[in-house]
GROMACS .gro file of C-alpha atoms in nm:
model
  207
    1UNK     CA    1   0.000   0.001  -0.002
    2UNK     CA    2   0.133   0.343  -0.090
    3UNK     CA    3   0.208   0.580   0.192
    4UNK     CA    4   0.058   0.928   0.235
    5UNK     CA    5   0.164   1.199  -0.003
    6UNK     CA    6   0.395   1.463   0.135
    7UNK     CA    7   0.308   1.831   0.091
    8UNK     CA    8   0.597   1.871  -0.151
    9UNK     CA    9   0.481   1.575  -0.359
   10UNK     CA   10   0.134   1.717  -0.357
   11UNK     CA   11   0.255   2.049  -0.491
   12UNK     CA   12   0.452   1.871  -0.766
   13UNK     CA   13   0.151   1.664  -0.864
   14UNK     CA   14  -0.063   1.976  -0.864
   15UNK     CA   15   0.178   2.156  -1.095
   16UNK     CA   16   0.185   1.857  -1.326
   17UNK     CA   17  -0.192   1.846  -1.339
   18UNK     CA   18  -0.212   2.219  -1.401
   19UNK     CA   19   0.050   2.195  -1.679
   20UNK     CA   20  -0.142   1.910  -1.848
   21UNK     CA   21  -0.467   2.105  -1.826
   22UNK     CA   22  -0.305   2.406  -1.988
   23UNK     CA   23  -0.142   2.190  -2.260
   24UNK     CA   24  -0.481   2.042  -2.348
   25UNK     CA   25  -0.646   2.380  -2.338
   26UNK     CA   26  -0.394   2.513  -2.592
   27UNK     CA   27  -0.423   2.202  -2.814
   28UNK     CA   28  -0.801   2.206  -2.806
   29UNK     CA   29  -0.804   2.579  -2.886
   30UNK     CA   30  -0.578   2.520  -3.184
   31UNK     CA   31  -0.802   2.232  -3.310
   32UNK     CA   32  -1.110   2.453  -3.274
   33UNK     CA   33  -0.945   2.721  -3.486
   34UNK     CA   34  -0.850   2.462  -3.748
   35UNK     CA   35  -1.212   2.349  -3.757
   36UNK     CA   36  -1.319   2.707  -3.818
   37UNK     CA   37  -1.094   2.727  -4.118
   38UNK     CA   38  -0.799   2.910  -3.967
   39UNK     CA   39  -0.515   2.676  -4.059
   40UNK     CA   40  -0.235   2.901  -3.933
   41UNK     CA   41  -0.357   3.088  -3.628
   42UNK     CA   42  -0.115   3.314  -3.439
   43UNK     CA   43  -0.006   3.261  -3.082
   44UNK     CA   44  -0.217   3.556  -2.964
   45UNK     CA   45  -0.535   3.405  -3.103
   46UNK     CA   46  -0.456   3.061  -2.963
   47UNK     CA   47  -0.385   3.220  -2.624
   48UNK     CA   48  -0.714   3.412  -2.630
   49UNK     CA   49  -0.915   3.104  -2.721
   50UNK     CA   50  -0.739   2.875  -2.470
   51UNK     CA   51  -0.743   3.116  -2.178
   52UNK     CA   52  -0.367   3.100  -2.116
   53UNK     CA   53  -0.127   3.386  -2.160
   54UNK     CA   54   0.040   3.445  -2.494
   55UNK     CA   55   0.378   3.381  -2.332
   56UNK     CA   56   0.252   3.049  -2.197
   57UNK     CA   57   0.135   2.911  -2.529
   58UNK     CA   58   0.477   2.777  -2.626
   59UNK     CA   59   0.594   2.722  -2.267
   60UNK     CA   60   0.430   2.379  -2.282
   61UNK     CA   61   0.578   2.286  -2.624
   62UNK     CA   62   0.922   2.282  -2.777
   63UNK     CA   63   0.816   2.501  -3.068
   64UNK     CA   64   0.536   2.562  -3.313
   65UNK     CA   65   0.592   2.232  -3.492
   66UNK     CA   66   0.570   2.047  -3.161
   67UNK     CA   67   0.236   2.217  -3.086
   68UNK     CA   68   0.104   2.125  -3.437
   69UNK     CA   69   0.215   1.760  -3.401
   70UNK     CA   70   0.056   1.733  -3.059
   71UNK     CA   71  -0.270   1.881  -3.184
   72UNK     CA   72  -0.288   1.643  -3.482
   73UNK     CA   73  -0.212   1.346  -3.256
   74UNK     CA   74  -0.493   1.455  -3.021
   75UNK     CA   75  -0.732   1.491  -3.313
   76UNK     CA   76  -0.643   1.136  -3.425
   77UNK     CA   77  -0.716   1.010  -3.072
   78UNK     CA   78  -1.053   1.189  -3.075
   79UNK     CA   79  -1.162   1.019  -3.397
   80UNK     CA   80  -1.001   0.678  -3.346
   81UNK     CA   81  -1.347   0.522  -3.298
   82UNK     CA   82  -1.426   0.613  -3.657
   83UNK     CA   83  -1.126   0.433  -3.798
   84UNK     CA   84  -1.258   0.084  -3.736
   85UNK     CA   85  -1.476  -0.083  -4.003
   86UNK     CA   86  -1.727  -0.316  -3.845
   87UNK     CA   87  -1.712  -0.678  -3.978
   88UNK     CA   88  -1.444  -0.586  -4.226
   89UNK     CA   89  -1.456  -0.805  -4.537
   90UNK     CA   90  -1.790  -0.959  -4.444
   91UNK     CA   91  -2.116  -0.944  -4.635
   92UNK     CA   92  -2.211  -0.887  -4.999
   93UNK     CA   93  -2.010  -0.650  -5.214
   94UNK     CA   94  -2.273  -0.372  -5.216
   95UNK     CA   95  -2.279  -0.377  -4.833
   96UNK     CA   96  -1.905  -0.359  -4.809
   97UNK     CA   97  -1.884  -0.075  -5.061
   98UNK     CA   98  -2.147   0.124  -4.872
   99UNK     CA   99  -1.970   0.055  -4.537
  100UNK     CA  100  -1.637   0.168  -4.673
  101UNK     CA  101  -1.771   0.486  -4.822
  102UNK     CA  102  -1.967   0.573  -4.504
  103UNK     CA  103  -1.672   0.510  -4.280
  104UNK     CA  104  -1.433   0.722  -4.491
  105UNK     CA  105  -1.666   1.018  -4.521
  106UNK     CA  106  -1.734   1.021  -4.143
  107UNK     CA  107  -1.367   0.984  -4.062
  108UNK     CA  108  -1.239   1.245  -4.306
  109UNK     CA  109  -1.507   1.490  -4.212
  110UNK     CA  110  -1.387   1.470  -3.850
  111UNK     CA  111  -1.019   1.469  -3.942
  112UNK     CA  112  -1.045   1.728  -4.218
  113UNK     CA  113  -0.896   2.046  -4.068
  114UNK     CA  114  -0.612   1.867  -3.886
  115UNK     CA  115  -0.540   1.650  -4.194
  116UNK     CA  116  -0.517   1.962  -4.415
  117UNK     CA  117  -0.273   2.126  -4.174
  118UNK     CA  118  -0.065   1.803  -4.157
  119UNK     CA  119  -0.033   1.795  -4.535
  120UNK     CA  120   0.062   2.162  -4.553
  121UNK     CA  121   0.331   2.114  -4.295
  122UNK     CA  122   0.456   1.769  -4.392
  123UNK     CA  123   0.720   1.884  -4.648
  124UNK     CA  124   0.892   2.069  -4.361
  125UNK     CA  125   0.833   1.813  -4.084
  126UNK     CA  126   0.958   1.453  -4.112
  127UNK     CA  127   0.746   1.353  -3.810
  128UNK     CA  128   0.422   1.474  -3.978
  129UNK     CA  129   0.524   1.314  -4.307
  130UNK     CA  130   0.571   0.984  -4.126
  131UNK     CA  131   0.235   1.013  -3.952
  132UNK     CA  132   0.061   1.072  -4.284
  133UNK     CA  133   0.237   0.773  -4.444
  134UNK     CA  134   0.137   0.551  -4.152
  135UNK     CA  135  -0.223   0.661  -4.192
  136UNK     CA  136  -0.217   0.594  -4.565
  137UNK     CA  137  -0.080   0.244  -4.510
  138UNK     CA  138  -0.358   0.173  -4.261
  139UNK     CA  139  -0.622   0.299  -4.497
  140UNK     CA  140  -0.478   0.088  -4.781
  141UNK     CA  141  -0.483  -0.219  -4.561
  142UNK     CA  142  -0.849  -0.158  -4.475
  143UNK     CA  143  -0.935  -0.143  -4.849
  144UNK     CA  144  -0.743  -0.463  -4.911
  145UNK     CA  145  -0.922  -0.645  -4.627
  146UNK     CA  146  -1.265  -0.508  -4.712
  147UNK     CA  147  -1.244  -0.626  -5.077
  148UNK     CA  148  -1.018  -0.926  -5.032
  149UNK     CA  149  -1.261  -1.163  -5.211
  150UNK     CA  150  -1.269  -0.958  -5.527
  151UNK     CA  151  -0.898  -0.872  -5.520
  152UNK     CA  152  -0.789  -1.234  -5.459
  153UNK     CA  153  -0.981  -1.347  -5.766
  154UNK     CA  154  -0.752  -1.135  -5.987
  155UNK     CA  155  -0.417  -1.202  -6.143
  156UNK     CA  156  -0.128  -1.038  -5.951
  157UNK     CA  157  -0.083  -0.742  -6.182
  158UNK     CA  158  -0.456  -0.667  -6.206
  159UNK     CA  159  -0.487  -0.710  -5.829
  160UNK     CA  160  -0.223  -0.444  -5.772
  161UNK     CA  161  -0.384  -0.200  -6.010
  162UNK     CA  162  -0.736  -0.246  -5.873
  163UNK     CA  163  -0.619  -0.218  -5.516
  164UNK     CA  164  -0.435   0.104  -5.592
  165UNK     CA  165  -0.736   0.251  -5.772
  166UNK     CA  166  -0.977   0.154  -5.487
  167UNK     CA  167  -0.734   0.299  -5.229
  168UNK     CA  168  -0.711   0.623  -5.423
  169UNK     CA  169  -1.089   0.644  -5.454
  170UNK     CA  170  -1.123   0.625  -5.076
  171UNK     CA  171  -0.834   0.852  -4.991
  172UNK     CA  172  -0.843   1.180  -4.800
  173UNK     CA  173  -0.696   1.358  -5.099
  174UNK     CA  174  -0.990   1.260  -5.318
  175UNK     CA  175  -1.237   1.341  -5.040
  176UNK     CA  176  -1.080   1.687  -4.997
  177UNK     CA  177  -1.092   1.748  -5.372
  178UNK     CA  178  -1.462   1.675  -5.374
  179UNK     CA  179  -1.517   1.904  -5.078
  180UNK     CA  180  -1.335   2.180  -5.264
  181UNK     CA  181  -1.570   2.123  -5.558
  182UNK     CA  182  -1.869   2.189  -5.336
  183UNK     CA  183  -2.002   1.837  -5.285
  184UNK     CA  184  -2.167   1.766  -4.952
  185UNK     CA  185  -2.096   1.459  -4.744
  186UNK     CA  186  -2.381   1.256  -4.889
  187UNK     CA  187  -2.271   1.328  -5.245
  188UNK     CA  188  -1.910   1.241  -5.165
  189UNK     CA  189  -2.018   0.906  -5.023
  190UNK     CA  190  -2.221   0.850  -5.340
  191UNK     CA  191  -1.916   0.925  -5.555
  192UNK     CA  192  -1.709   0.674  -5.360
  193UNK     CA  193  -1.980   0.409  -5.387
  194UNK     CA  194  -2.023   0.464  -5.758
  195UNK     CA  195  -1.643   0.454  -5.817
  196UNK     CA  196  -1.589   0.139  -5.613
  197UNK     CA  197  -1.897  -0.027  -5.768
  198UNK     CA  198  -1.779   0.047  -6.118
  199UNK     CA  199  -1.421  -0.058  -6.039
  200UNK     CA  200  -1.511  -0.396  -5.897
  201UNK     CA  201  -1.785  -0.464  -6.158
  202UNK     CA  202  -1.516  -0.418  -6.428
  203UNK     CA  203  -1.251  -0.612  -6.236
  204UNK     CA  204  -1.473  -0.913  -6.180
  205UNK     CA  205  -1.529  -0.930  -6.559
  206UNK     CA  206  -1.161  -0.934  -6.610
  207UNK     CA  207  -1.130  -0.566  -6.706
   0.00000   0.00000   0.00000
């Protein structure tokens, strides 16, 4: 059994808790600003939104890149429940196509602002570039598992091509392009379904 906490230990724990609260306040303020369309807010605006002093904004982070990385990681944690595809690879093709399109639209809608910032900063941040690549690999694996039956029926070269096309159709980059063209979430999901449906209808005929 642990012994009683000394006053000094209590003060240290209190400072740690206060530091963590302030870190999260800054990160959440930054994410809120991203969500409002401000992809490069200044320290003064972040401080005002978070309730900490401007000087304190970067006290809790090594630099601006560290703050951005932390914010993107927190956003990923927030939406992790949207990453999973229920019963992946199970059910008829139409059901799996609809499930994939619905999952990607919901996920990318939640991730959108942070994902855009990550892609803007990635050329100058190896850590962000690696995070994006890891996400892309996960998304590609999901596509491969979701449509394993159709893919495994193809010759190796065709399988590789169809997998790449399906992965691209369900990517954040395509989602964001459709957003930029003014499509709403329902229409984007419909585009994904139509693309996947046409792709696998052709592939199963040996196209």
